[in-house]
Tab-separated table of C-alpha atoms in Angstrom:
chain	number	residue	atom	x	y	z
A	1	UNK	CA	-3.969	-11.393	-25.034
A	2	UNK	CA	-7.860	-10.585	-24.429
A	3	UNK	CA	-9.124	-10.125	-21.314
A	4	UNK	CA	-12.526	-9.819	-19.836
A	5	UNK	CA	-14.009	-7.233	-17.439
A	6	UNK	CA	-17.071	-7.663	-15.396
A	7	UNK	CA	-18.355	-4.150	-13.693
A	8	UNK	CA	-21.153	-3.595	-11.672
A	9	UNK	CA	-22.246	0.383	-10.322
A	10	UNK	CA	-24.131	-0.305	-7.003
A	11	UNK	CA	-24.307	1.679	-4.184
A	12	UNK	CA	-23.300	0.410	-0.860
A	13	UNK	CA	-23.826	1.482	2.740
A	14	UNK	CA	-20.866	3.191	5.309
A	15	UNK	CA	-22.198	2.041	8.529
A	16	UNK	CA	-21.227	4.591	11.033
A	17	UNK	CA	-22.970	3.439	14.072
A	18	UNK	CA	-25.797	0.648	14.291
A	19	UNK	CA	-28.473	3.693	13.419
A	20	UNK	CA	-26.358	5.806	11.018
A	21	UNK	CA	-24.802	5.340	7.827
A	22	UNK	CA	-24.332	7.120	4.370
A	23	UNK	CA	-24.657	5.748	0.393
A	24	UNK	CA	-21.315	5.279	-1.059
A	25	UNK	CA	-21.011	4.800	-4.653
A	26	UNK	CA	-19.032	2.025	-5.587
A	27	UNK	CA	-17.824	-0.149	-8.877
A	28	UNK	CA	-17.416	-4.269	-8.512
A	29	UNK	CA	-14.761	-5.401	-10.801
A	30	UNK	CA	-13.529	-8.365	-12.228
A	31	UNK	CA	-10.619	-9.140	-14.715
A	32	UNK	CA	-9.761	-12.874	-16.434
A	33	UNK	CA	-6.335	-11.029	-16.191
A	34	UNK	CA	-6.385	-11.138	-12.394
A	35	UNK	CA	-8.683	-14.385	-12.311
A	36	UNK	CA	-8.048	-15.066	-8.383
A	37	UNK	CA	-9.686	-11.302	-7.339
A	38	UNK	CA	-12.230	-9.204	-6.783
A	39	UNK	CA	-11.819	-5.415	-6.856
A	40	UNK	CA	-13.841	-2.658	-5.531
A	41	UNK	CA	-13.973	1.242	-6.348
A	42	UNK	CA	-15.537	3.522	-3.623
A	43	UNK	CA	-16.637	6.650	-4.813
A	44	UNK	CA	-16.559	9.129	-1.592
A	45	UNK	CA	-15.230	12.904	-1.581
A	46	UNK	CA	-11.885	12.691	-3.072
A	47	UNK	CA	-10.544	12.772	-6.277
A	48	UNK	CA	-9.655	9.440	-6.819
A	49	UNK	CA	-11.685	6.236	-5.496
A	50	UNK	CA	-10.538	4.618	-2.559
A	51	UNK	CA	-9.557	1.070	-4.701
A	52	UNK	CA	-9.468	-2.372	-2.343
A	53	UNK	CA	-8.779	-5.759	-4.044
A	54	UNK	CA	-9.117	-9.331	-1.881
A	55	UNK	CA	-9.845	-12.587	-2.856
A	56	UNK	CA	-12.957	-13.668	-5.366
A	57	UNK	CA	-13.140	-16.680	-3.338
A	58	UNK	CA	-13.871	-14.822	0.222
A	59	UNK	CA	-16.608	-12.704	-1.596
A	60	UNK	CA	-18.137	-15.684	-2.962
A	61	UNK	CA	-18.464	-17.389	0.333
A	62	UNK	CA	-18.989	-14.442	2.243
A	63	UNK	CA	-22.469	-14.246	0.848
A	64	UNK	CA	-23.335	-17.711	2.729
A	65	UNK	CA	-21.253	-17.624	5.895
A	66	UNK	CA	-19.298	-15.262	7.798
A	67	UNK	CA	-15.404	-15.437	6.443
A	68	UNK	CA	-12.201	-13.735	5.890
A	69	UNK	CA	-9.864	-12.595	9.023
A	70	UNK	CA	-7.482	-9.600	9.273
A	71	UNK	CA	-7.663	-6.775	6.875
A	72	UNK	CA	-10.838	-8.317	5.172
A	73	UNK	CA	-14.085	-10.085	6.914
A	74	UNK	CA	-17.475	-10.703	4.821
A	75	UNK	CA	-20.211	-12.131	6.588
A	76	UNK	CA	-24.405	-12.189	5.457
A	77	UNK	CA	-26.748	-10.369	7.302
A	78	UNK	CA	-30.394	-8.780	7.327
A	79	UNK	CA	-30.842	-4.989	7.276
A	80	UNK	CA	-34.537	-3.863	7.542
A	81	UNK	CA	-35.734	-7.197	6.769
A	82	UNK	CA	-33.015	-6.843	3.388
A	83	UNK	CA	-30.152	-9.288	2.635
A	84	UNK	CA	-26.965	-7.872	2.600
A	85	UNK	CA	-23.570	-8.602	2.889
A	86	UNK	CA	-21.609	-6.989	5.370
A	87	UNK	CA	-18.183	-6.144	4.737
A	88	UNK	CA	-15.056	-4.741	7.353
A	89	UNK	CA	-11.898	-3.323	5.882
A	90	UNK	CA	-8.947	-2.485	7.761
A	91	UNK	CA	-5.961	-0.802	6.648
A	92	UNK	CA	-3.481	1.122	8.150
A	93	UNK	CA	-5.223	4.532	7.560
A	94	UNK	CA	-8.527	3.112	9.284
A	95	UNK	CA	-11.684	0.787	9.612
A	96	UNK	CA	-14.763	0.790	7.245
A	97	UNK	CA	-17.860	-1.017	7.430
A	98	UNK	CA	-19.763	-1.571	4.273
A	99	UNK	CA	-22.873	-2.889	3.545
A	100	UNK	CA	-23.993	-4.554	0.033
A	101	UNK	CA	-27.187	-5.351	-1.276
A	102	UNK	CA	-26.901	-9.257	-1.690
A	103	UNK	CA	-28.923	-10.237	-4.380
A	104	UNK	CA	-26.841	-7.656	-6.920
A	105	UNK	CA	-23.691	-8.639	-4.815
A	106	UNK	CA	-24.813	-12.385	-6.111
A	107	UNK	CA	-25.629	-12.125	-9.466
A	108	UNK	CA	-22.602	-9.636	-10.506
A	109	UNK	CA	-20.275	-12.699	-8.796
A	110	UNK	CA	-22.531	-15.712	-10.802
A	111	UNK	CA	-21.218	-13.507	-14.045
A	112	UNK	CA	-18.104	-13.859	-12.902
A	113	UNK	CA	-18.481	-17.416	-11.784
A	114	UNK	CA	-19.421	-18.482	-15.194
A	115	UNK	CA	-16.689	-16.483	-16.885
A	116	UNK	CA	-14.106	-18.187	-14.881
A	117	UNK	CA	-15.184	-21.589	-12.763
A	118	UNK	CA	-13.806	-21.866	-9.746
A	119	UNK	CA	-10.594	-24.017	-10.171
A	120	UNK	CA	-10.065	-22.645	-13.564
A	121	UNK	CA	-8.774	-19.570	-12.557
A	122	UNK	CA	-5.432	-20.710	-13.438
A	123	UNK	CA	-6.024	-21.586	-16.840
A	124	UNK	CA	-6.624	-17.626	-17.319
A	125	UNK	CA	-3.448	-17.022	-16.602
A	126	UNK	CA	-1.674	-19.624	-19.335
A	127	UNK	CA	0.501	-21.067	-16.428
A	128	UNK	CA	0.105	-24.674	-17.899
A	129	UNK	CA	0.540	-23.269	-20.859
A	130	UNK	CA	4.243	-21.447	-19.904
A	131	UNK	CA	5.002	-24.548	-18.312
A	132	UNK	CA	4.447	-27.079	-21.154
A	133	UNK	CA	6.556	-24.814	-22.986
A	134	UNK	CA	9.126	-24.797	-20.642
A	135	UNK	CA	9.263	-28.810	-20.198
A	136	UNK	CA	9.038	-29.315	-23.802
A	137	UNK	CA	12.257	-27.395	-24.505
């Protein structure tokens, strides 16, 4: 089967305090083979990226409303008169601000959005499919 990828290099903000944080690079990623989610590479001193996956859908309307609860909130925002959108990720191991220029945040998710509508994302995986196979038997 052929699947479709979606990457976008940006660099986001690590908020440390409200006047201090440092440019992370970081890779947006998107799979028809995992139609449902959004994945994220952050690039910071270690050998291998720090990876967190979460929802498509809490991504897309984090950008217009604050969202999400538990390990994952996204909410919009202005930084020096910039959109962004803010994101806080918890995990066991810690807590991590992150902030994301909006408009590239926004159009990497519209090529995503037109790849797979939302409500479609189940045709990607050939469930119907499996299942009309199975009830035709």
């Amino acid at each position: 089967m052929h699947y479709t990828v979606v990457e976008r290099e940006l660099e986001l903000k690590l908020v440390l305090s409200p006047e201090h944080s440092v440019a992370v690079p970081a890779c947006l990623a998107y799979s028809t083979e995992d139609p449902y989610a959004v994945h994220i590479a952050f690039h910071i001193n270690s050998d291998q990226p720090v990876n967190w996956t979460f929802a498509r859908e809490l991504l897309v309307e984090g950008v217009f409303r604050p969202c999400g609860q538990g390990d994952v909130r996204v909410w919009p925002a202005k930084a020096e008169g910039r959109s962004v959108v803010l994101m806080a990720l918890s995990s066991p191991d810690g807590e991590a601000l992150l902030e994301a220029p909006a408009a590239q945040v926004s159009a990497w998710l519209e090529r995503t959005l037109r790849l797979v509508p939302p409500g479609s994302e189940g045709e990607q995986l050939g469930i119907d499919h499996a299942l009309d196979q199975l009830l035709t038997r």
